[in-house]
Amino acid sequence: QVRLVESGGGLVQPGGSLRLSCAADGDYFSRFVMGWYRQAPGKQREMVARIDVGGSPEYADFAKGRFTISRDDAKNLMTLQMNSLKPEDTALYFCNREAYAWYPEFWGQGTQVTVAS
């Protein structure tokens, strides 16, 4: 049984920072491409950042220069450091494990990020 548990969300002022974490249960964490997605009210879910099994990141344009994704395979942990947050970053942020071989895609429950003064 796979579990992805996000934490670290909250209320922050514009310009502030948050660090999101995704803790994964289950085996073979290091074999999966992992990612962060977000969904704001009334909008489609969108990719924020992905990190491949070698640790190479990919960022959405809005995240470049402000967000940093990382992973610690020894701890089954993925993080997203978010700096210079803007009100438009307000959304529910989800941890994602991409499908691999016979393992299906999997999502966490999400953690709310609210950027407001």
Short mmCIF file of C-alpha atoms in Angstrom, two decimals:
data_model
loop_
_atom_site.label_atom_id
_atom_site.label_comp_id
_atom_site.label_asym_id
_atom_site.label_seq_id
_atom_site.Cartn_x
_atom_site.Cartn_y
_atom_site.Cartn_z
CA GLN A 1 0.00 0.00 0.00
CA VAL A 2 1.46 3.32 -1.09
CA ARG A 3 1.06 6.50 0.86
CA LEU A 4 2.25 9.95 -0.07
CA VAL A 5 1.89 12.43 2.77
CA GLU A 6 2.42 16.10 2.14
CA SER A 7 3.24 18.62 4.84
CA GLY A 8 4.54 22.14 5.21
CA GLY A 9 1.71 24.14 3.74
CA GLY A 10 0.21 27.14 5.45
CA LEU A 11 -0.46 30.84 5.32
CA VAL A 12 2.43 33.09 4.33
CA GLN A 13 2.75 36.72 3.35
CA PRO A 14 3.76 37.71 -0.17
CA GLY A 15 7.49 37.45 -0.52
CA GLY A 16 7.70 34.77 2.11
CA SER A 17 8.86 31.19 1.92
CA LEU A 18 7.52 27.74 2.60
CA ARG A 19 9.06 24.31 2.42
CA LEU A 20 6.80 21.47 1.41
CA SER A 21 7.65 17.86 2.12
CA CYS A 22 6.32 14.63 0.68
CA ALA A 23 6.99 11.50 2.69
CA ALA A 24 6.46 8.25 0.84
CA ASP A 25 5.66 4.81 2.16
CA GLY A 26 6.27 1.84 -0.04
CA ASP A 27 9.19 0.34 -1.82
CA TYR A 28 11.44 1.46 -4.61
CA PHE A 29 11.02 5.22 -4.06
CA SER A 30 14.28 5.83 -5.88
CA ARG A 31 12.91 4.28 -9.07
CA PHE A 32 10.09 6.78 -9.49
CA VAL A 33 9.96 10.19 -11.05
CA MET A 34 8.37 12.41 -8.43
CA GLY A 35 6.67 15.73 -8.78
CA TRP A 36 4.72 18.57 -7.25
CA TYR A 37 1.49 19.79 -8.79
CA ARG A 38 -0.96 22.42 -7.70
CA GLN A 39 -4.58 23.27 -8.21
CA ALA A 40 -6.16 26.61 -7.48
CA PRO A 41 -9.93 26.99 -7.12
CA GLY A 42 -11.61 26.93 -10.50
CA LYS A 43 -8.41 26.02 -12.31
CA GLN A 44 -6.90 22.86 -13.68
CA ARG A 45 -4.18 21.02 -11.87
CA GLU A 46 -0.77 22.04 -13.17
CA MET A 47 2.76 20.81 -12.83
CA VAL A 48 4.99 22.85 -10.53
CA ALA A 49 8.18 20.80 -10.62
CA ARG A 50 9.35 17.25 -11.32
CA ILE A 51 12.51 15.44 -10.40
CA ASP A 52 13.75 12.36 -12.17
CA VAL A 53 15.46 9.32 -10.71
CA GLY A 54 18.85 10.90 -11.27
CA GLY A 55 17.87 14.04 -9.40
CA SER A 56 17.49 16.28 -12.45
CA PRO A 57 14.71 18.82 -11.96
CA GLU A 58 12.17 20.27 -14.31
CA TYR A 59 10.22 23.41 -13.45
CA ALA A 60 7.18 25.19 -14.72
CA ASP A 61 8.02 28.64 -15.98
CA PHE A 62 6.34 30.29 -12.99
CA ALA A 63 8.51 28.25 -10.61
CA LYS A 64 11.87 28.87 -12.20
CA GLY A 65 14.17 30.91 -10.02
CA ARG A 66 11.82 30.78 -7.03
CA PHE A 67 11.19 27.11 -6.29
CA THR A 68 13.64 24.26 -5.75
CA ILE A 69 12.69 20.61 -5.83
CA SER A 70 14.85 17.95 -4.24
CA ARG A 71 14.69 14.33 -3.17
CA ASP A 72 16.35 12.16 -0.55
CA ASP A 73 15.97 8.57 -1.63
CA ALA A 74 17.45 7.24 1.59
CA LYS A 75 14.58 8.86 3.48
CA ASN A 76 11.85 8.37 0.85
CA LEU A 77 11.39 12.12 0.93
CA MET A 78 10.81 14.85 -1.63
CA THR A 79 10.77 18.54 -0.83
CA LEU A 80 9.83 21.77 -2.54
CA GLN A 81 11.43 24.96 -1.28
CA MET A 82 9.30 27.89 -2.32
CA ASN A 83 10.69 31.41 -2.05
CA SER A 84 9.36 34.81 -3.10
CA LEU A 85 5.82 33.54 -2.89
CA LYS A 86 3.06 35.45 -4.64
CA PRO A 87 -0.69 35.51 -4.08
CA GLU A 88 -1.10 33.64 -7.36
CA ASP A 89 0.82 30.73 -5.83
CA THR A 90 -2.16 30.09 -3.59
CA ALA A 91 -3.35 26.56 -4.29
CA LEU A 92 -3.60 23.02 -3.03
CA TYR A 93 -0.23 21.40 -3.64
CA PHE A 94 -0.05 17.71 -4.42
CA CYS A 95 2.76 15.22 -4.33
CA ASN A 96 2.84 12.90 -7.35
CA ARG A 97 4.54 9.62 -8.06
CA GLU A 98 4.64 8.89 -11.76
CA ALA A 99 3.86 5.47 -13.14
CA TYR A 100 6.78 3.10 -13.57
CA ALA A 101 6.67 -0.40 -15.04
CA TRP A 102 3.58 -2.02 -13.50
CA TYR A 103 3.32 0.53 -10.71
CA PRO A 104 0.53 3.05 -11.30
CA GLU A 105 0.62 6.79 -10.89
CA PHE A 106 -0.18 7.89 -7.35
CA TRP A 107 -1.21 11.14 -5.67
CA GLY A 108 -1.07 12.49 -2.17
CA GLN A 109 -3.99 14.25 -0.51
CA GLY A 110 -2.51 17.71 -0.86
CA THR A 111 -1.38 20.52 1.39
CA GLN A 112 -2.85 24.01 1.21
CA VAL A 113 -0.62 26.97 0.48
CA THR A 114 -2.15 30.41 0.94
CA VAL A 115 -0.21 33.56 0.14
CA ALA A 116 -1.91 36.65 1.48
CA SER A 117 -1.11 39.75 3.48
#
